[in-house]
Short mmCIF file of C-alpha atoms (C1' of nucleotides) in Angstrom, two decimals:
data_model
loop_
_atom_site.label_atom_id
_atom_site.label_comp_id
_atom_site.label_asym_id
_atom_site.label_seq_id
_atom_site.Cartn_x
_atom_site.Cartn_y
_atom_site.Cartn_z
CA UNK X 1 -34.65 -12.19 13.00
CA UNK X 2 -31.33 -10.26 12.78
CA UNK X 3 -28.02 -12.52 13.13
CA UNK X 4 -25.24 -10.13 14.24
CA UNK X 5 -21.44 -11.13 14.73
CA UNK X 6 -19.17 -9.74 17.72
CA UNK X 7 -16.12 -7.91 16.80
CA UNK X 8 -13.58 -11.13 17.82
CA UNK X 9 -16.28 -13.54 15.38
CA UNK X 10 -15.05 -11.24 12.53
CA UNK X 11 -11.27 -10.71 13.58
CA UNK X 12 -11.09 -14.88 13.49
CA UNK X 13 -13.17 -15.36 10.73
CA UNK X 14 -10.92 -13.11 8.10
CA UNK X 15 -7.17 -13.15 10.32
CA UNK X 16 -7.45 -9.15 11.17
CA UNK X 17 -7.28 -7.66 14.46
CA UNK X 18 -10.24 -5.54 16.61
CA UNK X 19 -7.84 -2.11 16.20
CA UNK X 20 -8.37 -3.11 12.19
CA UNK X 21 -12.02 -3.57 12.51
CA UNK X 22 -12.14 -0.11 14.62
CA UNK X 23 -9.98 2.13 12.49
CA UNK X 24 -12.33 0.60 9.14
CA UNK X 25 -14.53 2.18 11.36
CA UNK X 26 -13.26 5.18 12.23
CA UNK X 27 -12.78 5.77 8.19
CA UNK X 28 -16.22 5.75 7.53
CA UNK X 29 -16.22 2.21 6.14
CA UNK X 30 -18.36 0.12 8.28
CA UNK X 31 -21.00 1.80 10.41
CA UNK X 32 -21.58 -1.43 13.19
CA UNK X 33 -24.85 -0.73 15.17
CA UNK X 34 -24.62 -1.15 19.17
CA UNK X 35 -25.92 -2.44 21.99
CA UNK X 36 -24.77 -0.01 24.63
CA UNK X 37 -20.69 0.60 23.56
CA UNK X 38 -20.58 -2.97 22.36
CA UNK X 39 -20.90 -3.17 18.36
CA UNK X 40 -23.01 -5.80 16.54
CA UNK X 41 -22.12 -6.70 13.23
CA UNK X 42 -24.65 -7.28 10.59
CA UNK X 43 -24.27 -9.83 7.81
CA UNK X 44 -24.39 -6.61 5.77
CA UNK X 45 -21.75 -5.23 7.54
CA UNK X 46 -19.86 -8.93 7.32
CA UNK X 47 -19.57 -8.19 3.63
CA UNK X 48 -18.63 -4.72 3.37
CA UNK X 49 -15.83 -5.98 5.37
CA UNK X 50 -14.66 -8.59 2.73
CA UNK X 51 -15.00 -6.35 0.02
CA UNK X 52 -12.24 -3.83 1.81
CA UNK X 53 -10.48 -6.48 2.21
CA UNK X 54 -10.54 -7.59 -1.05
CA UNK X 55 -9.98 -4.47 -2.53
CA UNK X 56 -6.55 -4.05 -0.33
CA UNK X 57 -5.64 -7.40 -1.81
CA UNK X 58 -5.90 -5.80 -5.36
CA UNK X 59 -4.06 -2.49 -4.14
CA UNK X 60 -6.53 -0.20 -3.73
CA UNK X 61 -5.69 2.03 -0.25
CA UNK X 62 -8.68 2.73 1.99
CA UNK X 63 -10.22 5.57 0.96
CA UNK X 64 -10.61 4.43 -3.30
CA UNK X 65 -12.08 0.94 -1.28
CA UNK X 66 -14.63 3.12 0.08
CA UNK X 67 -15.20 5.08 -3.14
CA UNK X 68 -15.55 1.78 -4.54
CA UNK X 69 -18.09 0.00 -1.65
CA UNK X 70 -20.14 3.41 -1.86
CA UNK X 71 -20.69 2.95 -5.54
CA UNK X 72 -22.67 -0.45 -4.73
CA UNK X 73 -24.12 1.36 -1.67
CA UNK X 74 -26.59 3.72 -3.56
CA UNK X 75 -29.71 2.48 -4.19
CA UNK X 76 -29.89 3.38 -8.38
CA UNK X 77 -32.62 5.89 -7.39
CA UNK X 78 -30.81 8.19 -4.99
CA UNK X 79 -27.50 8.45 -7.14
CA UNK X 80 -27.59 12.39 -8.00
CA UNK X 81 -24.52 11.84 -11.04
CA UNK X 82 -25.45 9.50 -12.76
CA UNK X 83 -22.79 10.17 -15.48
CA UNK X 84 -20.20 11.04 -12.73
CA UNK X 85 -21.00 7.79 -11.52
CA UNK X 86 -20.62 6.13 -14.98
CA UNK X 87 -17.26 7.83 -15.86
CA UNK X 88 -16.35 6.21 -11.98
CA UNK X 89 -16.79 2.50 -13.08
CA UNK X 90 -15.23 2.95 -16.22
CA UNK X 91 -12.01 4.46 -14.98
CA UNK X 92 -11.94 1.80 -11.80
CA UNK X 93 -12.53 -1.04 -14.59
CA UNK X 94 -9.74 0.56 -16.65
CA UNK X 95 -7.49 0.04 -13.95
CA UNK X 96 -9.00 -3.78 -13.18
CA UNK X 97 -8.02 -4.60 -16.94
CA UNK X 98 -4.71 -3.14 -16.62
CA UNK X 99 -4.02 -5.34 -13.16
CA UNK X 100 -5.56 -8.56 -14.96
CA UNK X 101 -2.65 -7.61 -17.65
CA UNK X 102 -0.01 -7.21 -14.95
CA UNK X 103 -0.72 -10.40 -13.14
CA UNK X 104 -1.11 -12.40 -16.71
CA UNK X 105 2.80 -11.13 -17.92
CA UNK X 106 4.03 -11.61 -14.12
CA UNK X 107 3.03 -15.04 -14.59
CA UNK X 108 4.52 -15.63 -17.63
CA UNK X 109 7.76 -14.97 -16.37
CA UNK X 110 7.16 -16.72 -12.97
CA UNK X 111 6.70 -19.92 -15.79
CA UNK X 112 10.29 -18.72 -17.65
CA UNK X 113 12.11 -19.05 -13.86
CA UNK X 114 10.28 -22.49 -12.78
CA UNK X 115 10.76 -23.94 -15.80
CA UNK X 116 14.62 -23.30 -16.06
CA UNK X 117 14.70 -23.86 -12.49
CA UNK X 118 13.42 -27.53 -12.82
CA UNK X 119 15.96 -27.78 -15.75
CA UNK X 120 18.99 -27.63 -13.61
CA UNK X 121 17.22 -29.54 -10.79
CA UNK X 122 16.69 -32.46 -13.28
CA UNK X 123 20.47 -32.08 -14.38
CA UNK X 124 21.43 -32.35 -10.57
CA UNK X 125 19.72 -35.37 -10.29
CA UNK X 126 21.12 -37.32 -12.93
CA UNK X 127 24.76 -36.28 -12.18
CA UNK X 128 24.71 -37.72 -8.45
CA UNK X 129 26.51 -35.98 -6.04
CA UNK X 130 29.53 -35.06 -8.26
CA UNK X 131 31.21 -32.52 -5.29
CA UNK X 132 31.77 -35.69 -2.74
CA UNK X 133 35.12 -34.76 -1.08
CA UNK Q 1 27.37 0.15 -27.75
CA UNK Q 2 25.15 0.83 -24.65
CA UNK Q 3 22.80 3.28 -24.91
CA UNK Q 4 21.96 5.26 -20.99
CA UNK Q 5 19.25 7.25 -19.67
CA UNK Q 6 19.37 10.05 -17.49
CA UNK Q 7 17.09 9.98 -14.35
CA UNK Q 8 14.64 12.31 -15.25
CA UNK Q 9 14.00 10.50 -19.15
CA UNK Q 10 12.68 7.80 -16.91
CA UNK Q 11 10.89 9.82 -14.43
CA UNK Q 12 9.39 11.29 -17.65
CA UNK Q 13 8.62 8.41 -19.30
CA UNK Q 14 6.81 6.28 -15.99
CA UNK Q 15 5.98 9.48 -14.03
CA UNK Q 16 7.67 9.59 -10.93
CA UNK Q 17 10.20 11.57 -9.25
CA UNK Q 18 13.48 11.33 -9.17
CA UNK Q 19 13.01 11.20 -5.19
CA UNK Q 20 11.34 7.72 -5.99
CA UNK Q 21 14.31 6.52 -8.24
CA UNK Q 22 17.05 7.15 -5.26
CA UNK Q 23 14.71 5.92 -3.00
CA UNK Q 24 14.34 2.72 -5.17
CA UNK Q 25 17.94 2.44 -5.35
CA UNK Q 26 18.51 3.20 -1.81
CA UNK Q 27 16.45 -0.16 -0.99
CA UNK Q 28 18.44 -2.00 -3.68
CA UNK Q 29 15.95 -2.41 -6.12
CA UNK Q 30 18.14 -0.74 -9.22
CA UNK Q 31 21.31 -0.10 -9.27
CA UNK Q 32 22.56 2.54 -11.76
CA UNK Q 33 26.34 2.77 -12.69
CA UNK Q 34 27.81 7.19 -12.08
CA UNK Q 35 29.89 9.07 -14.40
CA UNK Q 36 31.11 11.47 -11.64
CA UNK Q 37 28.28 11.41 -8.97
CA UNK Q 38 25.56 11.63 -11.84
CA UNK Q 39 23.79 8.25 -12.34
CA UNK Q 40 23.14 6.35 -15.60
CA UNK Q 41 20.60 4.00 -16.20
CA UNK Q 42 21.15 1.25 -18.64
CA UNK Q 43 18.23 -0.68 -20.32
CA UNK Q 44 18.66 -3.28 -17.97
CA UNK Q 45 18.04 -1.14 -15.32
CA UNK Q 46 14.95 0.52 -17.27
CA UNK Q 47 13.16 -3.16 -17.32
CA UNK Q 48 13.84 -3.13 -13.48
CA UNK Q 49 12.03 0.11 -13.04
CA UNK Q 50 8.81 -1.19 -14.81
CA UNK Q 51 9.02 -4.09 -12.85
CA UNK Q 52 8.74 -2.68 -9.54
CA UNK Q 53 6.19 -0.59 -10.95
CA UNK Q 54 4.05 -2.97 -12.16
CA UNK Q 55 4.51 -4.80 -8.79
CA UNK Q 56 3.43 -1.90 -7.08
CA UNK Q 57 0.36 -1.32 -8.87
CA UNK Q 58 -0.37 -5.32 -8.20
CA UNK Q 59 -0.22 -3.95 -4.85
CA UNK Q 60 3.18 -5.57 -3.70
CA UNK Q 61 5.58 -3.90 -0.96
CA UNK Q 62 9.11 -3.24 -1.83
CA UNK Q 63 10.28 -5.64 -0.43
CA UNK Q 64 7.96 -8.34 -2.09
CA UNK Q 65 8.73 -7.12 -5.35
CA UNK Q 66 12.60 -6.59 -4.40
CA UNK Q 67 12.26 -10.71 -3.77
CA UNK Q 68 10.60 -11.54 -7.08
CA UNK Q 69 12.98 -8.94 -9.39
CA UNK Q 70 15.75 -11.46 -7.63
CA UNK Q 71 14.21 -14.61 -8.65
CA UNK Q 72 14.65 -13.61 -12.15
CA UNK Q 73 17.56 -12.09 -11.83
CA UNK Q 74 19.90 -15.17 -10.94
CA UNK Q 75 21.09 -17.15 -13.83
CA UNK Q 76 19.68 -20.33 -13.43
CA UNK Q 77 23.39 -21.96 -12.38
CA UNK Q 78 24.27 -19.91 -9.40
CA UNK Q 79 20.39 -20.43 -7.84
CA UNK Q 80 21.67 -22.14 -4.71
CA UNK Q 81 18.31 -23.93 -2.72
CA UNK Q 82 16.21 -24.67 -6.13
CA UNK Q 83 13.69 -26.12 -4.29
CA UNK Q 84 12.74 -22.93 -1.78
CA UNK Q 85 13.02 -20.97 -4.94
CA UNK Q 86 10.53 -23.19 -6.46
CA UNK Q 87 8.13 -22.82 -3.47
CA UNK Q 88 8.57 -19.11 -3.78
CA UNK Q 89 7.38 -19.19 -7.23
CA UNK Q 90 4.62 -21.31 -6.72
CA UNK Q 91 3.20 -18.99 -3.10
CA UNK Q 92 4.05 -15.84 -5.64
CA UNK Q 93 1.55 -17.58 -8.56
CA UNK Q 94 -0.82 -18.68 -5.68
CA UNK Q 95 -1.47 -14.55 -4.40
CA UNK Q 96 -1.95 -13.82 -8.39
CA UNK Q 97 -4.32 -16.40 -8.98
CA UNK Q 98 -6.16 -15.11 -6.01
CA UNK Q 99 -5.79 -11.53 -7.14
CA UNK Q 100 -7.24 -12.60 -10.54
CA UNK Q 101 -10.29 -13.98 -9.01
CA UNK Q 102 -10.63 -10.98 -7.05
CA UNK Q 103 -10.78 -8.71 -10.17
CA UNK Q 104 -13.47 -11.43 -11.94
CA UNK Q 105 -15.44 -10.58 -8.84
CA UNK Q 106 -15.22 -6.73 -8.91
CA UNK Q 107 -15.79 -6.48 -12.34
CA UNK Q 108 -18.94 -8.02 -12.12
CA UNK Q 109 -20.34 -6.48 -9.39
CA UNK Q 110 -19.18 -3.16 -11.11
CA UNK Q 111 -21.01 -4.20 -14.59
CA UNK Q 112 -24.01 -5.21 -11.75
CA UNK Q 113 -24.17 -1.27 -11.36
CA UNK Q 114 -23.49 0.19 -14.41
CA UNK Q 115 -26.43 -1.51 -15.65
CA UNK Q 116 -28.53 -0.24 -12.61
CA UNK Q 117 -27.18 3.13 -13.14
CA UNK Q 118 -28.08 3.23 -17.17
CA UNK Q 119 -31.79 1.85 -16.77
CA UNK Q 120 -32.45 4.50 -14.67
CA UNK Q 121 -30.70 7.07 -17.01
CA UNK Q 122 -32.96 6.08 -19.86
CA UNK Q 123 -35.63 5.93 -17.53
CA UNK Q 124 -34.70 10.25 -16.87
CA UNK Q 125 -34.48 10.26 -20.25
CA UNK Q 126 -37.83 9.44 -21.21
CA UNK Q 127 -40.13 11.59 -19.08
CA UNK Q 128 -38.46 14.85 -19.95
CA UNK Q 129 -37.61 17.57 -16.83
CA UNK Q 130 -40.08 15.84 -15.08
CA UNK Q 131 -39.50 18.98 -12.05
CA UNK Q 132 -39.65 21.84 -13.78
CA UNK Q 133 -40.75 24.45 -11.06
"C1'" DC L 1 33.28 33.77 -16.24
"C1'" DA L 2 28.83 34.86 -14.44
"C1'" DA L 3 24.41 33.16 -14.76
"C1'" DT L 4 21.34 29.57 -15.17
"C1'" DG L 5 19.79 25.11 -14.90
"C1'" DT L 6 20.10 20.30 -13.56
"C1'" DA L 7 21.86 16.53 -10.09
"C1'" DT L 8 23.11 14.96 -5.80
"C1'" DT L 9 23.05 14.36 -0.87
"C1'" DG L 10 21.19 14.72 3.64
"C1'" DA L 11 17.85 15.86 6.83
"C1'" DC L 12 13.44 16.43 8.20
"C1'" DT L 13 8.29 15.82 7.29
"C1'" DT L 14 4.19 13.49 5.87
"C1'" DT L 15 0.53 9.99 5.08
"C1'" DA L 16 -1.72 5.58 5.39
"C1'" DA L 17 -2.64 1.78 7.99
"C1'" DC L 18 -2.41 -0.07 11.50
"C1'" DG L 19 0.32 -1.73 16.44
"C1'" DT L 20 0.67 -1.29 21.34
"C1'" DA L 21 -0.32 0.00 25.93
"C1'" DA L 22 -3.20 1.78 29.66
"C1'" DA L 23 -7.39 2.75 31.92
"C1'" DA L 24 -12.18 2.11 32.49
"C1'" DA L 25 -16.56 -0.17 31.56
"C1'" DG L 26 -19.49 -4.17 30.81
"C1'" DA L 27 -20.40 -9.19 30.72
"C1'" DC L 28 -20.27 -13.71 32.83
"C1'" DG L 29 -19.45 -17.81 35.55
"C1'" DG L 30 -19.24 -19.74 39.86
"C1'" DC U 1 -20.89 -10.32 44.66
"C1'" DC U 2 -16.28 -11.17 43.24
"C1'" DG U 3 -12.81 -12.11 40.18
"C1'" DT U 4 -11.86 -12.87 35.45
"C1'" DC U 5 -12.36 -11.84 30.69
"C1'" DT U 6 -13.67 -9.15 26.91
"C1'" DT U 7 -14.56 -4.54 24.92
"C1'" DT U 8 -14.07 0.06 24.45
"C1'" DT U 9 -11.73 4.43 24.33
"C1'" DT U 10 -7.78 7.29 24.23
"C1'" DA U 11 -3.35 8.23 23.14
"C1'" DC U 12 1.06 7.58 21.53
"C1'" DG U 13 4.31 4.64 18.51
"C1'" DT U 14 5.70 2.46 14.12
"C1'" DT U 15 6.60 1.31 9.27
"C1'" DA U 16 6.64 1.91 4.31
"C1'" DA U 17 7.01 4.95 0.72
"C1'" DA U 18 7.79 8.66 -0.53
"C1'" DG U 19 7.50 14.43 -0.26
"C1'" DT U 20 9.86 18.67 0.76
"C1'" DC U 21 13.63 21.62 1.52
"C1'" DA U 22 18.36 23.25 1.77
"C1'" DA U 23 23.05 23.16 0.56
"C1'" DT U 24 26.32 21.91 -2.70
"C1'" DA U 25 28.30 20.23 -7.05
"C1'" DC U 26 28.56 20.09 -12.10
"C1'" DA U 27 27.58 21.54 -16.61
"C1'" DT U 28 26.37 24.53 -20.11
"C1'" DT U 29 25.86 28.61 -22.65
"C1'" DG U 30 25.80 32.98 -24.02
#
DNA sequence: CAATGTATTGACTTTAACGTAAAAAGACGG
DNA sequence: CCGTCTTTTTACGTTAAAGTCAATACATTG
């Protein structure tokens, strides 16, 4: 009933390479079953994997990625902190909310440069190749 | 007229060391003018520094964020191939729109257990030391 | 001016996140 | 069954971004 993925499905699939996939591994942060030495990838697995990688897209290194994946692990019953694992989310969310502000005033200014970029391109145009020997 | 700052004001005021400043400048990123051997930081150079931090905690190398403190930093005259700088700008907004979406998703799945997490506190809550010996 | 504190420079070290290479073990197609 | 290909394991190498430490230079202040 179980679809699994190989190790190279995955690599092509999301652009990493197999040494990625095994030192993920290695850190605790995907646990692939096997059949003998060869590991099988779960569809569960499949999506821990994007959510690493999206957290390295957003900054986070490896380890506060797992923090993060382990949070969603627990099923709400076994989590023994409850308000350890409250204060967690609101401190990670903190720091989403102070990215979203980062990226929102980096591309404000991205805006300033195009538009006086296209300025001087349009200015170019009109005055047709003024530097002709 | 110009007002400085001493390297360790601004390793104050952004917490870092000053190890991080010369290392900052020793890639090029700021560029502080010396009285003697001791260096000076203008404003100017002050907006650099929270650039490349706020790069940094978008999760962008160096490097990357050496490239976009550049883009702004050319007046708009002496920007010699508009056109790749204009394709910069546009890959650079692409990764942040990206990056945005990427926080939309975490936040949810992080409100996704917070709620878990608080039913079952209220759920403690009600049937009082349910274990006692 | 001696003492004390702050800056600078240079060299070496560290950590995270892989890359690369080599050797051995399966897996597979003809 | 043989050769080829993929996987795995092990081990060492690499890069970015600093940390740490030592020696030296200024600067200040009592």
């Amino acid at each position: 009933m179980q679809r699994y993925f190989t190790i190279t499905q995955l690599t092509q699939e999301f652009d990493i390479t197999t040494r990625t996939l095994r030192f993920y591994e290695a850190q605790g942060l995907v646990m692939p079953q096997r059949r003998g030495r060869q590991r099988l990838y779960t569809p569960g697995d499949r999506t821990r994997i994007k959510l690493i990688l999206r957290g390295k897209r957003l900054g986070f290194s490896l380890n506060e990625v797992k923090e993060l994946i382990e949070m969603y692990g627990k099923a709400p019953g076994e989590t023994g902190q409850l308000r350890l694992l409250l204060d967690k989310i609101a401190a990670r969310r903190e720091e989403l909310l102070e990215k979203q502000r980062d990226i929102e005033l980096t591309l404000l200014e991205l805006e300033e440069v195009e538009a006086g970029a296209k300025v001087r391109m349009t200015e170019l145009q009109s005055n047709a190749k003024p530097e002709e020997v």
